Short mmCIF file of N, CA and C in Angstrom, two decimals:
data_model
loop_
_atom_site.label_atom_id
_atom_site.label_comp_id
_atom_site.label_asym_id
_atom_site.label_seq_id
_atom_site.Cartn_x
_atom_site.Cartn_y
_atom_site.Cartn_z
N UNK A 88 -100.03 -15.72 6.09
CA UNK A 88 -100.99 -14.69 5.78
C UNK A 88 -101.78 -15.08 4.53
N UNK A 89 -103.05 -14.79 4.57
CA UNK A 89 -103.94 -15.00 3.43
C UNK A 89 -104.23 -13.62 2.84
N UNK A 90 -104.21 -13.53 1.53
CA UNK A 90 -104.49 -12.26 0.87
C UNK A 90 -105.78 -12.36 0.08
N UNK A 91 -106.69 -11.43 0.33
CA UNK A 91 -107.94 -11.32 -0.41
C UNK A 91 -107.84 -10.15 -1.36
N UNK A 92 -108.17 -10.38 -2.63
CA UNK A 92 -108.26 -9.28 -3.57
C UNK A 92 -109.55 -9.43 -4.37
N UNK A 93 -110.24 -8.32 -4.52
CA UNK A 93 -111.49 -8.33 -5.29
C UNK A 93 -111.31 -7.66 -6.64
N UNK A 94 -110.05 -7.36 -7.00
CA UNK A 94 -109.79 -6.68 -8.25
C UNK A 94 -109.88 -5.18 -8.07
N UNK A 95 -109.77 -4.46 -9.16
CA UNK A 95 -109.73 -3.00 -9.09
C UNK A 95 -110.92 -2.32 -9.74
N UNK A 96 -111.73 -3.08 -10.46
CA UNK A 96 -112.81 -2.45 -11.21
C UNK A 96 -114.10 -2.31 -10.43
N UNK A 97 -114.46 -3.33 -9.66
CA UNK A 97 -115.72 -3.33 -8.93
C UNK A 97 -115.52 -3.80 -7.50
N UNK A 98 -116.23 -3.23 -6.54
CA UNK A 98 -116.19 -3.80 -5.19
C UNK A 98 -116.89 -5.17 -5.21
N UNK A 99 -116.65 -5.96 -4.21
CA UNK A 99 -117.28 -7.29 -4.12
C UNK A 99 -117.69 -7.47 -2.67
N UNK A 100 -118.77 -6.78 -2.31
CA UNK A 100 -119.23 -6.71 -0.94
C UNK A 100 -119.52 -8.09 -0.34
N UNK A 101 -120.19 -8.96 -1.08
CA UNK A 101 -120.55 -10.28 -0.55
C UNK A 101 -119.29 -11.05 -0.15
N UNK A 102 -118.29 -11.08 -1.01
CA UNK A 102 -117.05 -11.81 -0.69
C UNK A 102 -116.32 -11.14 0.48
N UNK A 103 -116.24 -9.83 0.48
CA UNK A 103 -115.54 -9.13 1.55
C UNK A 103 -116.18 -9.42 2.90
N UNK A 104 -117.50 -9.39 2.97
CA UNK A 104 -118.20 -9.66 4.24
C UNK A 104 -118.02 -11.12 4.67
N UNK A 105 -118.09 -12.04 3.73
CA UNK A 105 -117.91 -13.46 4.06
C UNK A 105 -116.50 -13.70 4.61
N UNK A 106 -115.49 -13.16 3.94
CA UNK A 106 -114.11 -13.37 4.38
C UNK A 106 -113.88 -12.70 5.74
N UNK A 107 -114.45 -11.53 5.95
CA UNK A 107 -114.32 -10.86 7.24
C UNK A 107 -114.92 -11.72 8.35
N UNK A 108 -116.08 -12.28 8.09
CA UNK A 108 -116.74 -13.14 9.07
C UNK A 108 -115.94 -14.41 9.34
N UNK A 109 -115.43 -15.04 8.28
CA UNK A 109 -114.65 -16.27 8.45
C UNK A 109 -113.31 -16.00 9.13
N UNK A 110 -112.72 -14.85 8.85
CA UNK A 110 -111.45 -14.49 9.52
C UNK A 110 -111.65 -14.43 11.03
N UNK A 111 -112.76 -13.86 11.44
CA UNK A 111 -113.06 -13.77 12.87
C UNK A 111 -113.33 -15.16 13.44
N UNK A 112 -114.20 -15.92 12.77
CA UNK A 112 -114.58 -17.25 13.26
C UNK A 112 -113.40 -18.22 13.32
N UNK A 113 -112.56 -18.22 12.29
CA UNK A 113 -111.45 -19.17 12.20
C UNK A 113 -110.13 -18.59 12.70
N UNK A 114 -110.16 -17.34 13.15
CA UNK A 114 -108.97 -16.64 13.65
C UNK A 114 -107.83 -16.67 12.62
N UNK A 115 -108.13 -16.14 11.45
CA UNK A 115 -107.17 -16.13 10.34
C UNK A 115 -106.56 -14.75 10.17
N UNK A 116 -105.29 -14.73 9.80
CA UNK A 116 -104.59 -13.49 9.48
C UNK A 116 -104.81 -13.20 7.99
N UNK A 117 -105.68 -12.24 7.70
CA UNK A 117 -106.02 -11.93 6.32
C UNK A 117 -105.83 -10.44 6.07
N UNK A 118 -105.14 -10.16 4.97
CA UNK A 118 -105.01 -8.79 4.47
C UNK A 118 -105.81 -8.74 3.18
N UNK A 119 -106.38 -7.56 2.89
CA UNK A 119 -107.29 -7.48 1.76
C UNK A 119 -107.21 -6.17 1.01
N UNK A 120 -107.38 -6.28 -0.31
CA UNK A 120 -107.65 -5.13 -1.16
C UNK A 120 -109.11 -5.24 -1.54
N UNK A 121 -109.94 -4.33 -1.02
CA UNK A 121 -111.40 -4.47 -1.17
C UNK A 121 -112.02 -3.55 -2.20
N UNK A 122 -111.21 -2.80 -2.91
CA UNK A 122 -111.74 -1.94 -3.96
C UNK A 122 -112.51 -0.76 -3.41
N UNK A 123 -113.29 -0.17 -4.26
CA UNK A 123 -114.06 1.02 -3.90
C UNK A 123 -115.30 0.60 -3.11
N UNK A 124 -115.07 0.27 -1.84
CA UNK A 124 -116.10 -0.33 -0.99
C UNK A 124 -116.27 0.53 0.27
N UNK A 125 -117.50 0.72 0.68
CA UNK A 125 -117.76 1.51 1.88
C UNK A 125 -117.78 0.66 3.15
N UNK A 126 -117.87 -0.66 2.99
CA UNK A 126 -117.87 -1.57 4.13
C UNK A 126 -116.49 -1.54 4.80
N UNK A 127 -116.47 -1.46 6.12
CA UNK A 127 -115.22 -1.46 6.87
C UNK A 127 -115.10 -2.78 7.63
N UNK A 128 -114.23 -3.67 7.16
CA UNK A 128 -114.06 -4.97 7.83
C UNK A 128 -113.55 -4.81 9.26
N UNK A 129 -113.98 -5.73 10.12
CA UNK A 129 -113.56 -5.69 11.50
C UNK A 129 -112.46 -6.68 11.84
N UNK A 130 -112.39 -7.78 11.10
CA UNK A 130 -111.43 -8.84 11.44
C UNK A 130 -110.27 -8.95 10.46
N UNK A 131 -110.38 -8.31 9.32
CA UNK A 131 -109.29 -8.36 8.34
C UNK A 131 -108.68 -6.96 8.20
N UNK A 132 -107.39 -6.95 7.92
CA UNK A 132 -106.69 -5.69 7.64
C UNK A 132 -106.90 -5.38 6.17
N UNK A 133 -107.47 -4.21 5.88
CA UNK A 133 -107.82 -3.94 4.48
C UNK A 133 -107.52 -2.51 4.07
N UNK A 134 -107.38 -2.36 2.78
CA UNK A 134 -107.30 -1.05 2.14
C UNK A 134 -108.16 -1.15 0.89
N UNK A 135 -108.64 0.01 0.44
CA UNK A 135 -109.39 0.00 -0.81
C UNK A 135 -108.47 -0.43 -1.95
N UNK A 136 -107.31 0.17 -2.03
CA UNK A 136 -106.32 -0.16 -3.07
C UNK A 136 -104.93 -0.06 -2.48
N UNK A 137 -104.02 -0.91 -2.96
CA UNK A 137 -102.63 -0.86 -2.56
C UNK A 137 -101.80 -0.33 -3.73
N UNK A 138 -100.73 0.40 -3.45
CA UNK A 138 -99.80 0.78 -4.52
C UNK A 138 -99.21 -0.50 -5.14
N UNK A 139 -98.81 -0.44 -6.41
CA UNK A 139 -98.32 -1.65 -7.10
C UNK A 139 -97.24 -2.42 -6.36
N UNK A 140 -96.25 -1.74 -5.78
CA UNK A 140 -95.18 -2.46 -5.07
C UNK A 140 -95.72 -3.18 -3.83
N UNK A 141 -96.62 -2.53 -3.10
CA UNK A 141 -97.22 -3.17 -1.93
C UNK A 141 -98.06 -4.36 -2.34
N UNK A 142 -98.78 -4.23 -3.44
CA UNK A 142 -99.61 -5.32 -3.95
C UNK A 142 -98.73 -6.52 -4.33
N UNK A 143 -97.63 -6.25 -5.01
CA UNK A 143 -96.69 -7.33 -5.37
C UNK A 143 -96.18 -8.03 -4.11
N UNK A 144 -95.84 -7.25 -3.09
CA UNK A 144 -95.34 -7.83 -1.83
C UNK A 144 -96.41 -8.71 -1.17
N UNK A 145 -97.66 -8.27 -1.20
CA UNK A 145 -98.73 -9.06 -0.59
C UNK A 145 -98.91 -10.39 -1.34
N UNK A 146 -98.87 -10.34 -2.65
CA UNK A 146 -98.96 -11.59 -3.42
C UNK A 146 -97.79 -12.51 -3.08
N UNK A 147 -96.59 -11.97 -2.99
CA UNK A 147 -95.41 -12.79 -2.70
C UNK A 147 -95.44 -13.37 -1.30
N UNK A 148 -95.97 -12.63 -0.32
CA UNK A 148 -95.99 -13.08 1.07
C UNK A 148 -97.14 -14.05 1.37
N UNK A 149 -98.17 -14.01 0.58
CA UNK A 149 -99.38 -14.79 0.87
C UNK A 149 -99.13 -16.29 0.78
N UNK A 150 -99.71 -17.01 1.73
CA UNK A 150 -99.72 -18.47 1.64
C UNK A 150 -100.82 -18.91 0.67
N UNK A 151 -101.92 -18.18 0.70
CA UNK A 151 -103.08 -18.45 -0.15
C UNK A 151 -103.67 -17.11 -0.56
N UNK A 152 -104.19 -17.06 -1.78
CA UNK A 152 -104.88 -15.88 -2.27
C UNK A 152 -106.35 -16.24 -2.48
N UNK A 153 -107.23 -15.38 -2.00
CA UNK A 153 -108.67 -15.51 -2.26
C UNK A 153 -109.01 -14.39 -3.24
N UNK A 154 -109.75 -14.72 -4.29
CA UNK A 154 -110.02 -13.71 -5.30
C UNK A 154 -111.32 -13.96 -6.03
N UNK A 155 -111.85 -12.88 -6.61
CA UNK A 155 -112.89 -13.03 -7.63
C UNK A 155 -112.24 -13.78 -8.79
N UNK A 156 -112.99 -14.16 -9.78
CA UNK A 156 -112.43 -14.94 -10.89
C UNK A 156 -111.92 -14.03 -11.99
N UNK A 157 -111.01 -13.14 -11.64
CA UNK A 157 -110.40 -12.23 -12.61
C UNK A 157 -109.15 -12.85 -13.21
N UNK A 158 -109.03 -12.77 -14.52
CA UNK A 158 -107.92 -13.41 -15.21
C UNK A 158 -106.56 -12.87 -14.78
N UNK A 159 -106.46 -11.58 -14.51
CA UNK A 159 -105.18 -11.03 -14.09
C UNK A 159 -104.68 -11.67 -12.81
N UNK A 160 -105.56 -11.82 -11.85
CA UNK A 160 -105.18 -12.44 -10.58
C UNK A 160 -104.88 -13.92 -10.76
N UNK A 161 -105.68 -14.60 -11.56
CA UNK A 161 -105.45 -16.03 -11.80
C UNK A 161 -104.07 -16.24 -12.42
N UNK A 162 -103.76 -15.49 -13.46
CA UNK A 162 -102.47 -15.64 -14.14
C UNK A 162 -101.33 -15.28 -13.20
N UNK A 163 -101.48 -14.22 -12.42
CA UNK A 163 -100.44 -13.83 -11.48
C UNK A 163 -100.19 -14.94 -10.46
N UNK A 164 -101.24 -15.53 -9.93
CA UNK A 164 -101.07 -16.60 -8.94
C UNK A 164 -100.43 -17.84 -9.56
N UNK A 165 -100.83 -18.19 -10.76
CA UNK A 165 -100.20 -19.33 -11.43
C UNK A 165 -98.72 -19.06 -11.68
N UNK A 166 -98.41 -17.85 -12.12
CA UNK A 166 -97.02 -17.47 -12.39
C UNK A 166 -96.18 -17.55 -11.12
N UNK A 167 -96.74 -17.08 -9.99
CA UNK A 167 -96.03 -17.08 -8.71
C UNK A 167 -96.15 -18.40 -7.95
N UNK A 168 -96.90 -19.33 -8.52
CA UNK A 168 -97.15 -20.64 -7.88
C UNK A 168 -97.82 -20.45 -6.52
N UNK A 169 -98.79 -19.54 -6.47
CA UNK A 169 -99.55 -19.27 -5.25
C UNK A 169 -100.89 -19.98 -5.31
N UNK A 170 -101.20 -20.70 -4.27
CA UNK A 170 -102.50 -21.33 -4.16
C UNK A 170 -103.57 -20.25 -4.21
N UNK A 171 -104.61 -20.49 -4.99
CA UNK A 171 -105.67 -19.49 -5.14
C UNK A 171 -107.03 -20.13 -4.97
N UNK A 172 -107.87 -19.44 -4.22
CA UNK A 172 -109.28 -19.82 -4.08
C UNK A 172 -110.09 -18.79 -4.84
N UNK A 173 -110.80 -19.25 -5.86
CA UNK A 173 -111.62 -18.37 -6.67
C UNK A 173 -113.05 -18.38 -6.17
N UNK A 174 -113.60 -17.19 -6.05
CA UNK A 174 -114.98 -17.00 -5.60
C UNK A 174 -115.63 -16.10 -6.65
N UNK A 175 -116.30 -16.69 -7.63
CA UNK A 175 -116.80 -15.90 -8.76
C UNK A 175 -117.93 -14.95 -8.39
N UNK A 176 -117.91 -13.79 -9.03
CA UNK A 176 -119.03 -12.85 -8.94
C UNK A 176 -120.21 -13.47 -9.69
N UNK A 177 -121.42 -13.19 -9.20
CA UNK A 177 -122.61 -13.75 -9.85
C UNK A 177 -123.61 -12.65 -10.17
N UNK A 178 -124.18 -12.76 -11.37
CA UNK A 178 -125.15 -11.77 -11.83
C UNK A 178 -126.39 -11.74 -10.94
N UNK A 179 -126.80 -12.90 -10.41
CA UNK A 179 -128.02 -12.93 -9.60
C UNK A 179 -127.91 -12.11 -8.32
N UNK A 180 -126.68 -11.80 -7.91
CA UNK A 180 -126.47 -10.95 -6.74
C UNK A 180 -126.13 -9.51 -7.14
N UNK A 181 -126.19 -9.23 -8.43
CA UNK A 181 -125.87 -7.89 -8.93
C UNK A 181 -124.38 -7.58 -8.88
N UNK A 182 -123.54 -8.61 -8.87
CA UNK A 182 -122.10 -8.40 -8.73
C UNK A 182 -121.40 -8.20 -10.08
N UNK A 183 -122.10 -8.53 -11.13
CA UNK A 183 -121.58 -8.34 -12.49
C UNK A 183 -122.75 -8.37 -13.45
N UNK A 184 -122.50 -7.97 -14.68
CA UNK A 184 -123.60 -7.88 -15.66
C UNK A 184 -124.00 -9.24 -16.21
N UNK A 185 -123.12 -10.25 -16.08
CA UNK A 185 -123.43 -11.61 -16.53
C UNK A 185 -122.62 -12.59 -15.69
N UNK A 186 -122.71 -13.87 -16.03
CA UNK A 186 -122.02 -14.89 -15.23
C UNK A 186 -120.74 -15.40 -15.89
N UNK A 187 -120.02 -14.52 -16.56
CA UNK A 187 -118.79 -14.97 -17.21
C UNK A 187 -117.76 -15.50 -16.20
N UNK A 188 -117.81 -15.04 -14.94
CA UNK A 188 -116.85 -15.56 -13.97
C UNK A 188 -117.15 -17.01 -13.60
N UNK A 189 -118.41 -17.42 -13.68
CA UNK A 189 -118.73 -18.84 -13.49
C UNK A 189 -118.15 -19.65 -14.64
N UNK A 190 -118.21 -19.12 -15.85
CA UNK A 190 -117.59 -19.78 -17.00
C UNK A 190 -116.08 -19.87 -16.81
N UNK A 191 -115.49 -18.79 -16.31
CA UNK A 191 -114.04 -18.78 -16.08
C UNK A 191 -113.64 -19.88 -15.11
N UNK A 192 -114.32 -19.97 -13.96
CA UNK A 192 -113.93 -20.99 -12.97
C UNK A 192 -114.16 -22.40 -13.50
N UNK A 193 -115.21 -22.58 -14.30
CA UNK A 193 -115.45 -23.93 -14.84
C UNK A 193 -114.33 -24.34 -15.79
N UNK A 194 -113.73 -23.37 -16.49
CA UNK A 194 -112.64 -23.72 -17.40
C UNK A 194 -111.34 -24.02 -16.66
N UNK A 195 -111.24 -23.59 -15.40
CA UNK A 195 -110.05 -23.87 -14.59
C UNK A 195 -110.26 -25.03 -13.62
N UNK A 196 -111.43 -25.62 -13.64
CA UNK A 196 -111.73 -26.72 -12.73
C UNK A 196 -110.72 -27.85 -12.93
N UNK A 197 -110.16 -28.32 -11.84
CA UNK A 197 -109.20 -29.42 -11.90
C UNK A 197 -107.76 -28.99 -12.05
N UNK A 198 -107.49 -27.69 -12.20
CA UNK A 198 -106.12 -27.21 -12.29
C UNK A 198 -105.49 -27.26 -10.90
N UNK A 199 -104.35 -27.91 -10.80
CA UNK A 199 -103.68 -28.06 -9.51
C UNK A 199 -103.39 -26.69 -8.89
N UNK A 200 -103.73 -26.55 -7.62
CA UNK A 200 -103.45 -25.34 -6.88
C UNK A 200 -104.51 -24.26 -7.02
N UNK A 201 -105.54 -24.55 -7.78
CA UNK A 201 -106.63 -23.59 -7.99
C UNK A 201 -107.90 -24.23 -7.46
N UNK A 202 -108.54 -23.55 -6.51
CA UNK A 202 -109.72 -24.08 -5.84
C UNK A 202 -110.89 -23.14 -6.07
N UNK A 203 -112.08 -23.70 -6.08
CA UNK A 203 -113.28 -22.91 -6.38
C UNK A 203 -114.27 -23.02 -5.23
N UNK A 204 -114.78 -21.87 -4.82
CA UNK A 204 -115.85 -21.80 -3.83
C UNK A 204 -116.92 -20.87 -4.38
N UNK A 205 -118.17 -21.30 -4.32
CA UNK A 205 -119.25 -20.45 -4.83
C UNK A 205 -120.18 -19.97 -3.73
N UNK A 206 -119.89 -20.40 -2.48
CA UNK A 206 -120.71 -19.94 -1.36
C UNK A 206 -119.87 -19.95 -0.09
N UNK A 207 -120.44 -19.43 0.98
CA UNK A 207 -119.71 -19.29 2.24
C UNK A 207 -119.25 -20.64 2.79
N UNK A 208 -120.10 -21.64 2.73
CA UNK A 208 -119.74 -22.95 3.28
C UNK A 208 -118.56 -23.57 2.55
N UNK A 209 -118.55 -23.49 1.22
CA UNK A 209 -117.42 -24.03 0.45
C UNK A 209 -116.14 -23.27 0.78
N UNK A 210 -116.24 -21.95 0.91
CA UNK A 210 -115.05 -21.16 1.24
C UNK A 210 -114.56 -21.50 2.64
N UNK A 211 -115.47 -21.67 3.58
CA UNK A 211 -115.09 -22.03 4.95
C UNK A 211 -114.35 -23.36 4.97
N UNK A 212 -114.84 -24.35 4.24
CA UNK A 212 -114.18 -25.66 4.20
C UNK A 212 -112.75 -25.55 3.67
N UNK A 213 -112.56 -24.73 2.65
CA UNK A 213 -111.21 -24.55 2.12
C UNK A 213 -110.31 -23.81 3.10
N UNK A 214 -110.84 -22.80 3.76
CA UNK A 214 -110.02 -22.02 4.68
C UNK A 214 -109.70 -22.77 5.97
N UNK A 215 -110.57 -23.68 6.37
CA UNK A 215 -110.29 -24.48 7.57
C UNK A 215 -109.03 -25.31 7.38
N UNK A 216 -108.70 -25.66 6.16
CA UNK A 216 -107.54 -26.51 5.88
C UNK A 216 -106.60 -25.86 4.87
N UNK A 217 -106.53 -24.54 4.87
CA UNK A 217 -105.79 -23.86 3.79
C UNK A 217 -104.32 -24.23 3.73
N UNK A 218 -103.72 -24.60 4.85
CA UNK A 218 -102.29 -24.96 4.83
C UNK A 218 -102.03 -26.29 4.14
N UNK A 219 -103.06 -27.09 3.95
CA UNK A 219 -102.87 -28.37 3.27
C UNK A 219 -103.23 -28.31 1.78
N UNK A 220 -103.66 -27.15 1.30
CA UNK A 220 -104.00 -27.02 -0.11
C UNK A 220 -102.73 -27.03 -0.95
N UNK A 221 -102.80 -27.67 -2.11
CA UNK A 221 -101.65 -27.76 -3.01
C UNK A 221 -101.42 -26.43 -3.73
N UNK A 222 -100.17 -26.20 -4.07
CA UNK A 222 -99.81 -25.02 -4.86
C UNK A 222 -99.83 -25.37 -6.34
N UNK A 223 -100.03 -24.37 -7.19
CA UNK A 223 -99.96 -24.63 -8.63
C UNK A 223 -98.53 -24.95 -9.05
N UNK A 224 -98.38 -25.57 -10.19
CA UNK A 224 -97.04 -25.88 -10.71
C UNK A 224 -96.46 -24.72 -11.50
N UNK A 225 -97.24 -23.68 -11.71
CA UNK A 225 -96.76 -22.52 -12.45
C UNK A 225 -97.23 -22.54 -13.88
N UNK A 226 -96.69 -21.65 -14.67
CA UNK A 226 -97.08 -21.57 -16.08
C UNK A 226 -96.11 -22.28 -16.99
N UNK A 227 -95.03 -22.78 -16.44
CA UNK A 227 -94.04 -23.48 -17.26
C UNK A 227 -94.53 -24.90 -17.52
N UNK A 228 -94.55 -25.29 -18.76
CA UNK A 228 -94.94 -26.65 -19.13
C UNK A 228 -93.95 -27.16 -20.17
N UNK A 229 -93.81 -28.47 -20.32
CA UNK A 229 -92.89 -28.99 -21.36
C UNK A 229 -93.27 -28.47 -22.75
N UNK A 230 -94.56 -28.37 -23.03
CA UNK A 230 -94.99 -27.89 -24.35
C UNK A 230 -94.54 -26.46 -24.58
N UNK A 231 -94.67 -25.64 -23.54
CA UNK A 231 -94.26 -24.24 -23.65
C UNK A 231 -92.76 -24.15 -23.89
N UNK A 232 -92.00 -24.94 -23.16
CA UNK A 232 -90.55 -24.93 -23.33
C UNK A 232 -90.16 -25.38 -24.73
N UNK A 233 -90.84 -26.37 -25.26
CA UNK A 233 -90.56 -26.84 -26.62
C UNK A 233 -90.86 -25.75 -27.63
N UNK A 234 -91.93 -25.03 -27.44
CA UNK A 234 -92.29 -23.94 -28.34
C UNK A 234 -91.26 -22.83 -28.28
N UNK A 235 -90.82 -22.48 -27.07
CA UNK A 235 -89.79 -21.45 -26.93
C UNK A 235 -88.50 -21.86 -27.65
N UNK A 236 -88.09 -23.12 -27.47
CA UNK A 236 -86.88 -23.62 -28.14
C UNK A 236 -87.03 -23.55 -29.66
N UNK A 237 -88.17 -23.98 -30.15
CA UNK A 237 -88.43 -23.98 -31.59
C UNK A 237 -88.38 -22.55 -32.14
N UNK A 238 -89.09 -21.63 -31.47
CA UNK A 238 -89.11 -20.25 -31.93
C UNK A 238 -87.73 -19.60 -31.83
N UNK A 239 -86.98 -19.94 -30.80
CA UNK A 239 -85.62 -19.39 -30.66
C UNK A 239 -84.74 -19.84 -31.81
N UNK A 240 -84.94 -21.05 -32.29
CA UNK A 240 -84.17 -21.58 -33.42
C UNK A 240 -84.48 -20.88 -34.73
N UNK A 241 -85.64 -20.25 -34.81
CA UNK A 241 -86.02 -19.53 -36.03
C UNK A 241 -85.41 -18.14 -36.10
N UNK A 242 -84.96 -17.65 -34.97
CA UNK A 242 -84.45 -16.26 -34.92
C UNK A 242 -83.00 -16.20 -35.31
#
């Protein structure tokens, strides 16, 4: 199962419609949290919002997560070692007040398990082969472990 989340603050109609269309075309099993959106997808199973426990279950069950470039979702996917495809909101489409999400994805470029799509064609290419996408290594790093050990020694 692929999980689409657009966050909780703003709907993301362009992404929701693209994913709905690709789910039909590629015959993908996609569940989605689409926010406060009036669009009713035809090919994906969606809710405006999921209760926290249901949302946690969807993240845990997902093979891949598709998301806007929200830091909460990015950190959650890295923590859970879930492959994530980021599709940033863009000001030119009226999806946000500025292009900070483009800045966010550029700062994550090259991170293992994190993929970026800025248009329908790029997203389609990733979804056509989603089972071969690499997963992130998580948030644990040797540097982090060394810092934890050092700080623990001070206590």
